[in-house]
Short mmCIF file of C-alpha atoms and ligand atoms in Angstrom, two decimals:
data_model
loop_
_atom_site.label_atom_id
_atom_site.label_comp_id
_atom_site.label_asym_id
_atom_site.label_seq_id
_atom_site.Cartn_x
_atom_site.Cartn_y
_atom_site.Cartn_z
CA UNK A 1 23.00 61.05 114.57
CA UNK A 2 19.97 63.22 112.28
CA UNK A 3 19.57 66.68 113.41
CA UNK A 4 16.56 66.36 115.58
CA UNK A 5 14.58 70.19 114.34
CA UNK A 6 11.27 68.41 115.95
CA UNK A 7 11.84 69.98 118.84
CA UNK A 8 12.66 73.24 120.99
CA UNK A 9 15.66 72.49 121.68
CA UNK A 10 18.37 74.71 120.32
CA UNK A 11 21.72 76.20 119.96
CA UNK A 12 20.79 79.63 118.41
CA UNK A 13 24.37 81.09 117.14
CA UNK A 14 24.60 84.92 117.03
CA UNK A 15 25.72 86.15 113.59
CA UNK A 16 26.67 89.65 114.74
CA UNK A 17 28.73 88.29 118.29
CA UNK A 18 30.96 86.37 115.85
CA UNK A 19 31.52 88.87 113.00
CA UNK A 20 31.71 91.78 116.32
CA UNK A 21 34.79 89.71 117.72
CA UNK A 22 36.37 89.13 114.40
CA UNK A 23 36.69 92.02 113.54
CA UNK A 24 38.06 94.00 116.64
CA UNK A 25 41.10 91.52 116.10
CA UNK A 26 41.17 92.31 112.98
CA UNK A 27 41.35 95.53 113.82
CA UNK A 28 43.93 95.75 116.39
CA UNK A 29 46.50 93.46 113.95
CA UNK A 30 49.51 95.44 113.32
CA UNK A 31 49.32 96.39 109.12
CA UNK A 32 50.58 93.45 107.48
CA UNK A 33 49.17 90.36 109.73
CA UNK A 34 46.26 88.63 109.33
CA UNK A 35 43.83 86.93 110.44
CA UNK A 36 42.90 82.90 109.78
CA UNK A 37 39.98 81.52 111.33
CA UNK A 38 40.34 78.39 113.25
CA UNK A 39 37.07 76.91 112.59
CA UNK A 40 38.15 73.06 113.34
CA UNK A 41 35.82 70.49 115.42
CA UNK A 42 32.93 72.30 113.91
CA UNK A 43 33.59 75.95 114.58
CA UNK A 44 33.64 74.71 118.05
CA UNK A 45 30.11 73.17 117.81
CA UNK A 46 29.30 76.79 116.23
CA UNK A 47 29.05 75.30 112.33
CA UNK A 48 31.88 75.09 111.02
CA UNK A 49 30.96 76.48 107.56
CA UNK A 50 28.47 78.79 109.25
CA UNK A 51 31.22 80.64 111.43
CA UNK A 52 33.29 80.57 108.55
CA UNK A 53 30.91 82.36 106.01
CA UNK A 54 30.61 84.58 108.93
CA UNK A 55 34.39 85.48 109.43
CA UNK A 56 35.24 85.79 106.38
CA UNK A 57 33.09 88.65 105.88
CA UNK A 58 33.96 90.42 109.21
CA UNK A 59 37.45 90.32 107.82
CA UNK A 60 39.62 86.74 108.33
CA UNK A 61 42.08 86.17 105.39
CA UNK A 62 42.06 82.08 105.48
CA UNK A 63 40.75 79.25 107.49
CA UNK A 64 42.21 76.02 109.92
CA UNK A 65 41.27 73.23 110.62
CA UNK A 66 42.36 70.04 112.20
CA UNK A 67 41.55 67.49 109.42
CA UNK A 68 40.99 66.59 105.59
CA UNK A 69 37.90 65.85 106.50
CA UNK A 70 37.18 69.55 107.52
CA UNK A 71 38.99 71.48 104.45
CA UNK A 72 37.23 69.65 102.24
CA UNK A 73 33.83 70.40 103.66
CA UNK A 74 35.01 73.78 103.75
CA UNK A 75 36.04 73.30 100.14
CA UNK A 76 33.02 71.46 98.47
CA UNK A 77 30.92 74.37 100.34
CA UNK A 78 32.51 76.66 97.60
CA UNK A 79 34.95 78.55 100.54
CA UNK A 80 38.04 79.39 97.84
CA UNK A 81 40.57 81.27 100.67
CA UNK A 82 43.79 79.32 102.24
CA UNK A 83 43.11 76.55 104.93
CA UNK A 84 45.48 75.67 106.44
CA UNK A 85 44.85 71.78 108.33
CA UNK A 86 46.94 71.65 111.38
CA UNK A 87 47.18 68.58 112.16
CA UNK A 88 49.17 65.60 110.24
CA UNK A 89 48.10 64.46 106.69
CA UNK A 90 49.10 60.73 105.91
CA UNK A 91 51.06 61.31 103.07
CA UNK A 92 48.85 58.32 100.75
CA UNK A 93 46.41 61.36 101.26
CA UNK A 94 47.57 63.60 99.38
CA UNK A 95 45.47 63.86 96.53
CA UNK A 96 43.26 64.70 98.05
CA UNK A 97 45.04 67.45 99.09
CA UNK A 98 46.59 68.12 95.30
CA UNK A 99 42.74 68.03 94.23
CA UNK A 100 40.93 70.96 97.13
CA UNK A 101 43.75 72.59 96.97
CA UNK A 102 44.24 72.79 100.94
CA UNK A 103 47.96 73.73 102.65
CA UNK A 104 49.00 71.07 104.74
CA UNK A 105 51.39 70.71 108.60
CA UNK A 106 54.63 69.00 107.90
CA UNK A 107 56.67 68.15 111.43
CA UNK A 108 59.04 65.10 110.03
CA UNK A 109 61.53 64.01 108.67
CA UNK A 110 60.43 60.76 107.35
CA UNK A 111 56.59 62.54 106.91
CA UNK A 112 58.35 63.86 103.73
CA UNK A 113 60.47 61.47 102.51
CA UNK A 114 57.46 59.38 102.19
CA UNK A 115 55.25 62.29 100.74
CA UNK A 116 58.17 63.34 98.48
CA UNK A 117 58.06 59.89 96.96
CA UNK A 118 53.60 60.00 96.81
CA UNK A 119 54.13 62.95 94.69
CA UNK A 120 56.17 61.16 92.49
CA UNK A 121 53.95 58.91 92.09
CA UNK A 122 51.23 61.12 90.97
CA UNK A 123 50.08 62.22 87.59
CA UNK A 124 52.67 64.91 86.95
CA UNK A 125 50.94 67.94 86.19
CA UNK A 126 49.01 67.45 89.46
CA UNK A 127 49.98 71.38 91.35
CA UNK A 128 52.17 71.50 94.18
CA UNK A 129 51.14 71.02 97.98
CA UNK A 130 51.89 74.07 100.51
CA UNK A 131 53.53 72.56 103.01
CA UNK A 132 54.11 74.80 106.27
CA UNK A 133 56.37 73.73 108.55
CA UNK A 134 55.70 72.97 112.44
CA UNK A 135 58.03 73.75 114.58
CA UNK A 136 58.20 72.20 118.06
CA UNK A 137 59.30 74.92 120.41
CA UNK A 138 57.68 73.06 123.61
CA UNK A 139 54.40 72.64 122.97
CA UNK A 140 55.79 68.24 123.00
CA UNK A 141 52.84 67.70 120.77
CA UNK A 142 54.03 67.72 116.64
CA UNK A 143 56.74 69.06 115.12
CA UNK A 144 60.49 69.68 114.63
CA UNK A 145 62.63 70.56 117.06
CA UNK A 146 66.11 71.53 116.43
CA UNK A 147 66.27 75.22 113.62
CA UNK A 148 69.33 72.76 111.87
CA UNK A 149 66.50 70.32 111.33
CA UNK A 150 64.20 73.14 110.79
CA UNK A 151 66.41 74.21 108.18
CA UNK A 152 67.02 70.35 106.27
CA UNK A 153 63.20 70.68 106.12
CA UNK A 154 62.42 73.64 104.12
CA UNK A 155 66.23 72.84 101.53
CA UNK A 156 63.86 69.85 101.40
CA UNK A 157 60.48 70.81 100.27
CA UNK A 158 61.99 74.10 98.52
CA UNK A 159 64.72 71.38 96.76
CA UNK A 160 60.94 69.19 95.74
CA UNK A 161 59.25 70.37 91.70
CA UNK A 162 56.28 68.92 93.56
CA UNK A 163 56.31 71.04 96.85
CA UNK A 164 55.84 74.58 98.18
CA UNK A 165 57.02 75.84 101.46
CA UNK A 166 54.13 78.25 101.99
CA UNK A 167 54.44 78.64 106.17
CA UNK A 168 56.63 77.93 108.82
CA UNK A 169 54.29 77.81 112.25
CA UNK A 170 54.84 76.48 116.21
CA UNK A 171 51.75 76.67 118.82
CA UNK A 172 51.72 77.91 122.19
CA UNK A 173 51.06 76.44 125.48
CA UNK A 174 51.10 78.21 128.43
CA UNK A 175 49.95 81.38 126.44
CA UNK A 176 46.61 81.68 128.93
CA UNK A 177 48.91 81.45 131.77
CA UNK A 178 49.86 84.92 133.96
CA UNK A 179 52.86 83.68 133.93
CA UNK A 180 54.40 83.86 130.90
CA UNK A 181 58.23 82.71 131.31
CA UNK A 182 57.83 79.81 129.63
CA UNK A 183 55.78 81.14 127.13
CA UNK A 184 58.94 83.49 126.15
CA UNK A 185 61.13 80.35 126.21
CA UNK A 186 58.80 79.18 123.44
CA UNK A 187 59.72 82.60 121.68
CA UNK A 188 62.64 82.12 121.43
CA UNK A 189 62.91 79.01 120.64
CA UNK A 190 60.66 80.05 117.67
CA UNK A 191 62.95 83.22 117.19
CA UNK A 192 66.36 81.13 116.92
CA UNK A 193 63.94 79.12 113.78
CA UNK A 194 63.89 82.08 112.27
CA UNK A 195 67.45 83.34 113.18
CA UNK A 196 69.10 80.32 111.19
CA UNK A 197 66.71 80.32 108.05
CA UNK A 198 67.51 82.94 104.95
CA UNK A 199 64.54 83.36 103.53
CA UNK A 200 60.84 82.98 104.91
CA UNK A 201 57.80 81.82 103.96
CA UNK A 202 54.74 83.59 102.61
CA UNK A 203 52.85 83.82 106.18
CA UNK A 204 54.80 82.84 109.81
CA UNK A 205 52.72 82.58 112.24
CA UNK A 206 52.00 81.69 115.91
CA UNK A 207 49.74 82.73 118.14
CA UNK A 208 46.48 80.98 118.87
CA UNK A 209 43.94 83.66 121.22
CA UNK A 210 45.65 83.50 124.31
CA UNK A 211 48.59 84.83 121.88
CA UNK A 212 47.31 87.21 119.50
CA UNK A 213 44.73 88.56 123.27
CA UNK A 214 47.96 88.90 125.47
CA UNK A 215 51.49 88.70 124.16
CA UNK A 216 49.94 90.77 120.69
CA UNK A 217 53.15 93.69 120.88
CA UNK A 218 56.04 90.53 121.12
CA UNK A 219 53.87 87.90 118.90
CA UNK A 220 55.98 86.45 116.23
CA UNK A 221 54.58 86.29 112.10
CA UNK A 222 52.06 87.71 109.92
CA UNK A 223 49.25 85.91 109.87
CA UNK A 224 47.38 84.67 114.10
CA UNK A 225 45.28 81.58 114.05
CA UNK A 226 41.91 83.18 115.64
CA UNK A 227 39.86 80.85 117.70
CA UNK A 228 38.68 80.19 120.69
CA UNK A 229 38.18 84.43 120.92
CA UNK A 230 36.46 84.63 117.57
CA UNK A 231 33.32 82.90 119.63
CA UNK A 232 33.21 84.86 122.52
CA UNK A 233 35.44 83.37 125.19
CA UNK A 234 37.84 84.15 126.74
CA UNK A 235 40.90 81.20 126.10
CA UNK A 236 42.27 81.69 129.94
CA UNK A 237 38.49 80.76 131.83
CA UNK A 238 38.97 83.28 134.85
CA UNK A 239 42.74 83.21 134.93
CA UNK A 240 43.81 86.61 132.91
CA UNK A 241 40.82 89.04 131.95
CA UNK A 242 39.46 90.01 128.68
CA UNK A 243 41.40 92.98 127.03
CA UNK A 244 38.40 93.51 125.52
CA UNK A 245 34.75 92.78 125.57
CA UNK A 246 33.90 89.24 123.85
CA UNK A 247 30.41 88.79 123.18
CA UNK A 248 29.53 84.69 123.30
CA UNK A 249 28.23 83.71 120.12
CA UNK A 250 26.24 80.84 121.62
CA UNK A 251 23.46 80.67 123.52
CA UNK A 252 21.60 76.99 124.11
CA UNK A 253 17.42 77.24 124.75
CA UNK A 254 14.78 74.53 124.94
CA UNK A 255 10.85 74.58 126.67
CA UNK A 256 9.21 73.04 129.40
CA UNK A 257 7.66 70.13 127.65
CA UNK A 258 5.41 69.40 130.69
CA UNK A 259 5.12 69.97 133.98
CA UNK A 260 3.88 68.80 137.36
CA UNK A 261 3.25 69.07 140.68
CA UNK A 262 4.50 65.76 142.64
CA UNK A 263 2.90 64.99 146.31
CA UNK A 264 5.97 64.92 148.85
CA UNK A 265 8.25 62.25 149.41
CA UNK A 266 8.17 60.96 144.89
CA UNK A 267 11.07 60.02 143.48
CA UNK A 268 12.07 62.32 140.47
CA UNK A 269 14.81 60.21 137.12
CA UNK A 270 16.46 56.66 137.15
CA UNK A 271 17.61 55.67 140.29
CA UNK A 272 15.54 57.57 142.88
CA UNK A 273 18.33 60.25 143.49
CA UNK A 274 15.61 62.67 144.33
CA UNK A 275 12.80 62.93 146.23
CA UNK A 276 10.83 65.36 146.71
CA UNK A 277 10.82 67.32 150.43
CA UNK A 278 7.64 68.96 149.93
CA UNK A 279 4.55 69.83 147.54
CA UNK A 280 7.10 70.45 144.57
CA UNK A 281 6.35 71.35 140.98
CA UNK A 282 8.55 70.22 138.47
CA UNK A 283 9.61 71.02 134.38
CA UNK A 284 10.95 68.05 132.17
CA UNK A 285 13.03 69.55 129.29
CA UNK A 286 13.49 68.02 126.66
CA UNK A 287 17.46 67.76 126.35
CA UNK A 288 19.93 64.66 127.90
CA UNK A 289 23.59 63.60 127.55
CA UNK A 290 22.36 62.32 123.94
CA UNK A 291 23.42 65.54 123.37
CA UNK A 292 26.26 66.78 125.21
CA UNK A 293 24.49 67.84 127.94
CA UNK A 294 26.13 65.14 130.24
CA UNK A 295 24.76 63.52 134.00
CA UNK A 296 27.08 65.45 135.48
CA UNK A 297 25.51 68.02 135.02
CA UNK A 298 22.98 66.93 137.65
CA UNK A 299 22.62 69.64 140.68
CA UNK A 300 23.34 72.79 137.71
CA UNK A 301 20.67 75.09 137.08
CA UNK A 302 18.96 76.58 134.24
CA UNK A 303 17.07 79.77 133.88
CA UNK A 304 13.19 79.81 133.08
CA UNK A 305 11.43 83.42 133.17
CA UNK A 306 15.13 84.55 134.96
CA UNK A 307 15.23 82.17 138.10
CA UNK A 308 17.69 79.61 138.50
CA UNK A 309 15.69 76.31 138.76
CA UNK A 310 17.88 72.98 139.48
CA UNK A 311 18.44 70.07 137.31
CA UNK A 312 16.94 67.13 140.26
CA UNK A 313 17.22 63.56 139.64
CA UNK A 314 19.89 61.50 136.91
CA UNK A 315 19.83 63.64 133.27
CA UNK A 316 18.34 61.07 131.04
CA UNK A 317 19.70 60.46 127.59
CA UNK A 318 17.24 62.53 125.81
CA UNK A 319 15.43 64.42 128.63
CA UNK A 320 15.79 66.46 132.23
CA UNK A 321 13.64 67.66 135.50
CA UNK A 322 14.29 70.36 137.33
CA UNK A 323 12.18 71.74 139.66
CA UNK A 324 10.16 75.09 139.58
CA UNK A 325 9.72 77.69 142.03
CA UNK A 326 6.17 77.64 140.95
CA UNK A 327 3.82 76.38 138.65
CA UNK A 328 5.48 77.51 134.47
CA UNK A 329 3.79 77.17 131.84
CA UNK A 330 4.13 74.17 128.72
CA UNK A 331 6.60 76.01 126.51
CA UNK A 332 8.11 78.09 128.56
CA UNK A 333 11.43 79.04 127.72
CA UNK A 334 14.30 77.46 129.01
CA UNK A 335 18.25 78.98 128.57
CA UNK A 336 20.91 76.72 129.49
CA UNK A 337 23.85 78.51 128.66
CA UNK A 338 22.34 82.60 128.12
CA UNK A 339 20.86 84.70 128.70
CA UNK A 340 17.61 85.52 130.18
CA UNK A 341 15.24 87.87 131.32
CA UNK A 342 18.29 89.42 133.12
CA UNK A 343 20.35 86.51 134.28
CA UNK A 344 23.00 84.74 133.24
CA UNK A 345 24.93 81.28 132.12
CA UNK A 346 28.44 81.46 131.26
CA UNK A 347 29.80 78.31 129.21
CA UNK A 348 32.19 79.34 131.47
CA UNK A 349 29.70 78.11 134.52
CA UNK A 350 29.14 75.21 133.06
CA UNK A 351 32.54 73.96 132.48
CA UNK A 352 33.45 75.05 135.86
CA UNK A 353 30.39 72.49 136.86
CA UNK A 354 32.07 70.20 134.89
CA UNK A 355 35.80 70.79 135.81
CA UNK A 356 36.87 71.17 132.06
CA UNK A 357 37.16 73.82 130.05
CA UNK A 358 34.92 76.01 128.61
CA UNK A 359 36.34 74.66 124.75
CA UNK A 360 34.97 70.52 125.87
CA UNK A 361 31.38 71.91 126.68
CA UNK A 362 31.06 73.45 122.96
CA UNK A 363 32.99 70.69 120.96
CA UNK A 364 30.23 68.38 122.84
CA UNK A 365 27.21 70.12 122.16
CA UNK A 366 26.40 66.46 119.90
CA UNK A 367 25.22 66.69 116.13
CA UNK A 368 21.28 66.24 117.18
CA UNK A 369 21.28 69.88 118.19
CA UNK A 370 19.98 72.24 115.88
CA UNK A 371 22.50 75.63 115.12
CA UNK A 372 19.83 78.25 114.70
CA UNK A 373 21.78 81.57 112.60
CA UNK A 374 20.52 85.19 113.70
CA UNK A 375 21.70 87.84 113.29
C1 LIG B 1 43.16 74.85 118.16
C2 LIG B 1 44.18 75.52 117.42
C3 LIG B 1 44.42 77.07 117.53
C4 LIG B 1 43.72 78.35 117.63
O1 LIG B 1 43.36 78.03 119.48
P1 LIG B 1 42.32 79.13 120.31
O2 LIG B 1 43.16 78.64 122.10
O3 LIG B 1 41.21 78.50 119.87
O4 LIG B 1 42.94 79.98 119.22
C5 LIG B 1 45.95 77.77 117.35
N1 LIG B 1 46.64 76.54 116.97
C6 LIG B 1 46.66 74.89 116.66
C7 LIG B 1 47.35 74.33 115.78
C8 LIG B 1 45.70 74.69 117.06
O5 LIG B 1 45.77 73.72 117.72
#
């Protein structure tokens, strides 16, 4: 999809907010603990490269992404710090891992054996690949399950001339919840693994944003994988109060492209799901479900000059209609996410309307919406 610059709809990314969120976190970390900024999924929709550059300036010392292509994007943009791919990379792509000097995740013994075969076939002069062993302590997603399996994997890696054991990590599934029992169960399992090993690799890490924010004094490891907190969003949604004020980095804005007064009894939008009950001022905004502003957003409100205006009728692919309290000029700013004349619509409010989490809201803003960076 082509990025649509010639339209007033845009996501404005505030570098200062990103910077402050990261700085705040870096300053809280115990001595020797590093922050890797998680910029997967195009930096949670905020733009991976731009976000990574801000993170670097604010004190991040490495990056995490989900896929090989996301890692390559950062390297191609000139980022030279360590980049860890968090999910599984097929061994058939290992030459790219070598070429781009990436760190990748090993989650099974079968993968290790296959990788060793692939590496043997590569040029003898290639650099060894850097591996982080993933331990599944209770997320049930990827990783080794027992300390014995982890130990075996570590020994296999250390015995291989083509591999370097660079990291050991796990992922918590309930760090954003009030009830910490399961978090502690996972932490104990991770400790059982580290206790079994006679030495540890360069990086040991377990913390996503929620663990870093709410388990800061007890989190295992010397590096954190800081994602959603950097973008200024409370990882727990409504569940836990922010440890420090997080500053939302993304604003979504547009403008009224048409304003008209309809007579009573007129239909608005596909399927005529809305009828004016009296004379009503209707504004049209150029954003729709192809921009990631889903049809389910019908009934939600947008801000125009500090007033909440309901989305009426069905959201179209490229446009939507709102009911205005009075006539506004064409070109008046409309805020879909962010502050407007003292009022605010948060990403969380959008998520609540969609019965989902804000992570999903920022990821679903499509490529068509330009990301504009401001200080
Ligand atoms: C996405 C992800 C993170 C970052 O999570 P946040 O909640 O955004 O901080 C950390 N670790 C892993 C393994 C992830 O997949």
